[in-house]
PDB file of C-alpha atoms in Angstrom:
ATOM      1  CA  PRO C   1       1.054  -9.910   8.920  1.00 75.00           C
ATOM      2  CA  ALA C   2      -1.424 -10.432   6.107  1.00 82.00           C
ATOM      3  CA  ARG C   3      -0.398 -12.785   3.290  1.00 86.00           C
ATOM      4  CA  ILE C   4      -0.899 -11.598  -0.278  1.00 89.00           C
ATOM      5  CA  LYS C   5      -0.325 -13.113  -3.697  1.00 84.00           C
ATOM      6  CA  ASN C   6      -0.970 -10.643  -6.489  1.00 88.00           C
ATOM      7  CA  ASP C   7      -2.707  -7.422  -5.489  1.00 92.00           C
ATOM      8  CA  VAL C   8      -3.140  -5.174  -2.475  1.00 91.00           C
ATOM      9  CA  HIS C   9      -6.521  -3.477  -2.120  1.00 92.00           C
ATOM     10  CA  VAL C  10      -6.579  -0.138  -0.302  1.00 91.00           C
ATOM     11  CA  ASP C  11     -10.131   0.922   0.450  1.00 89.00           C
ATOM     12  CA  ALA C  12     -10.847   4.262   2.066  1.00 85.00           C
ATOM     13  CA  GLY C  13     -14.100   5.304   3.626  1.00 79.00           C
ATOM     14  CA  LYS C  14     -16.265   7.996   2.088  1.00 79.00           C
ATOM     15  CA  ASP C  15     -15.109  10.572   4.616  1.00 82.00           C
ATOM     16  CA  VAL C  16     -11.396   9.806   4.143  1.00 83.00           C
ATOM     17  CA  SER C  17      -9.246  11.615   1.589  1.00 88.00           C
ATOM     18  CA  LEU C  18      -6.138   9.679   0.560  1.00 92.00           C
ATOM     19  CA  LYS C  19      -2.959  11.693   0.135  1.00 93.00           C
ATOM     20  CA  ARG C  20      -0.437   8.964  -0.777  1.00 95.00           C
ATOM     21  CA  ILE C  21      -0.032   5.176  -0.949  1.00 95.00           C
ATOM     22  CA  MET C  22       3.482   3.716  -0.726  1.00 96.00           C
ATOM     23  CA  ILE C  23       5.049   0.270  -0.666  1.00 95.00           C
ATOM     24  CA  GLN C  24       8.301  -0.079   1.251  1.00 96.00           C
ATOM     25  CA  ASP C  25      10.524  -3.120   1.569  1.00 95.00           C
ATOM     26  CA  ALA C  26      11.841  -4.372   4.917  1.00 93.00           C
ATOM     27  CA  GLY C  27      14.873  -2.082   4.524  1.00 95.00           C
ATOM     28  CA  GLY C  28      12.685   1.019   4.210  1.00 94.00           C
ATOM     29  CA  ARG C  29      13.235   1.595   0.473  1.00 96.00           C
ATOM     30  CA  ILE C  30      10.209   3.042  -1.310  1.00 97.00           C
ATOM     31  CA  LEU C  31       9.308   0.672  -4.145  1.00 95.00           C
ATOM     32  CA  TYR C  32       6.003   2.266  -5.121  1.00 95.00           C
ATOM     33  CA  SER C  33       4.432   5.644  -4.495  1.00 96.00           C
ATOM     34  CA  GLN C  34       1.168   7.047  -5.808  1.00 95.00           C
ATOM     35  CA  THR C  35      -0.191  10.502  -5.051  1.00 95.00           C
ATOM     36  CA  THR C  36      -2.546  11.121  -7.992  1.00 94.00           C
ATOM     37  CA  GLY C  37      -5.620   9.255  -9.150  1.00 93.00           C
ATOM     38  CA  LEU C  38      -6.416   7.946  -5.666  1.00 93.00           C
ATOM     39  CA  ASN C  39     -10.033   7.201  -4.843  1.00 90.00           C
ATOM     40  CA  ASP C  40     -11.978   5.205  -2.256  1.00 89.00           C
ATOM     41  CA  LYS C  41     -10.964   1.839  -3.833  1.00 92.00           C
ATOM     42  CA  ASN C  42      -7.371   1.358  -5.036  1.00 94.00           C
ATOM     43  CA  VAL C  43      -5.590  -1.759  -6.317  1.00 94.00           C
ATOM     44  CA  ILE C  44      -1.804  -2.045  -6.223  1.00 92.00           C
ATOM     45  CA  PRO C  45      -0.289  -4.872  -8.306  1.00 90.00           C
ATOM     46  CA  MET C  46       2.259  -6.906  -6.326  1.00 91.00           C
ATOM     47  CA  SER C  47       2.980  -9.720  -8.790  1.00 89.00           C
ATOM     48  CA  SER C  48       6.300  -8.179  -9.905  1.00 91.00           C
ATOM     49  CA  TYR C  49       7.700  -8.037  -6.351  1.00 92.00           C
ATOM     50  CA  ALA C  50       9.814 -10.857  -4.930  1.00 93.00           C
ATOM     51  CA  ASP C  51       8.609 -12.866  -1.936  1.00 93.00           C
ATOM     52  CA  GLY C  52       9.290 -11.038   1.309  1.00 93.00           C
ATOM     53  CA  ILE C  53       7.950  -8.579   3.855  1.00 94.00           C
ATOM     54  CA  TYR C  54       6.557  -5.253   2.683  1.00 94.00           C
ATOM     55  CA  PHE C  55       4.944  -2.269   4.365  1.00 95.00           C
ATOM     56  CA  ILE C  56       1.893  -0.614   2.850  1.00 94.00           C
ATOM     57  CA  VAL C  57       1.900   3.028   3.954  1.00 95.00           C
ATOM     58  CA  VAL C  58      -1.320   4.986   3.525  1.00 94.00           C
ATOM     59  CA  GLU C  59      -1.261   8.720   4.211  1.00 94.00           C
ATOM     60  CA  THR C  60      -4.555  10.543   4.564  1.00 91.00           C
ATOM     61  CA  THR C  61      -5.438  14.202   4.746  1.00 87.00           C
ATOM     62  CA  GLY C  62      -6.117  15.105   8.356  1.00 80.00           C
ATOM     63  CA  SER C  63      -6.084  11.565   9.777  1.00 75.00           C
ATOM     64  CA  GLY C  64      -2.374  10.791   9.658  1.00 84.00           C
ATOM     65  CA  THR C  65      -0.574   7.682   8.417  1.00 87.00           C
ATOM     66  CA  THR C  66      -1.459   3.997   8.589  1.00 87.00           C
ATOM     67  CA  VAL C  67       1.151   1.266   8.091  1.00 89.00           C
ATOM     68  CA  LYS C  68       0.231  -2.356   7.363  1.00 89.00           C
ATOM     69  CA  ARG C  69       2.792  -5.159   7.183  1.00 89.00           C
ATOM     70  CA  VAL C  70       2.210  -7.797   4.494  1.00 90.00           C
ATOM     71  CA  VAL C  71       4.062 -10.944   3.420  1.00 90.00           C
ATOM     72  CA  LYS C  72       4.267 -12.012  -0.206  1.00 88.00           C
TER      73      LYS C  72
END
């Protein structure tokens, strides 16, 4: 998994339309969800989250869902 300190950057290509970005903890609880104001470059602040394993879930229109595991 990728190691992060403060922010997660979610960059989408020009031909990709983001539908939702979520952060889930290791237990599957949704800690963050954004569905509006998404563009091709998004920054999610992680400084308020405790150290641990998180899943960044990116849903796109037409292309499905991508999940990335990160460690803070």
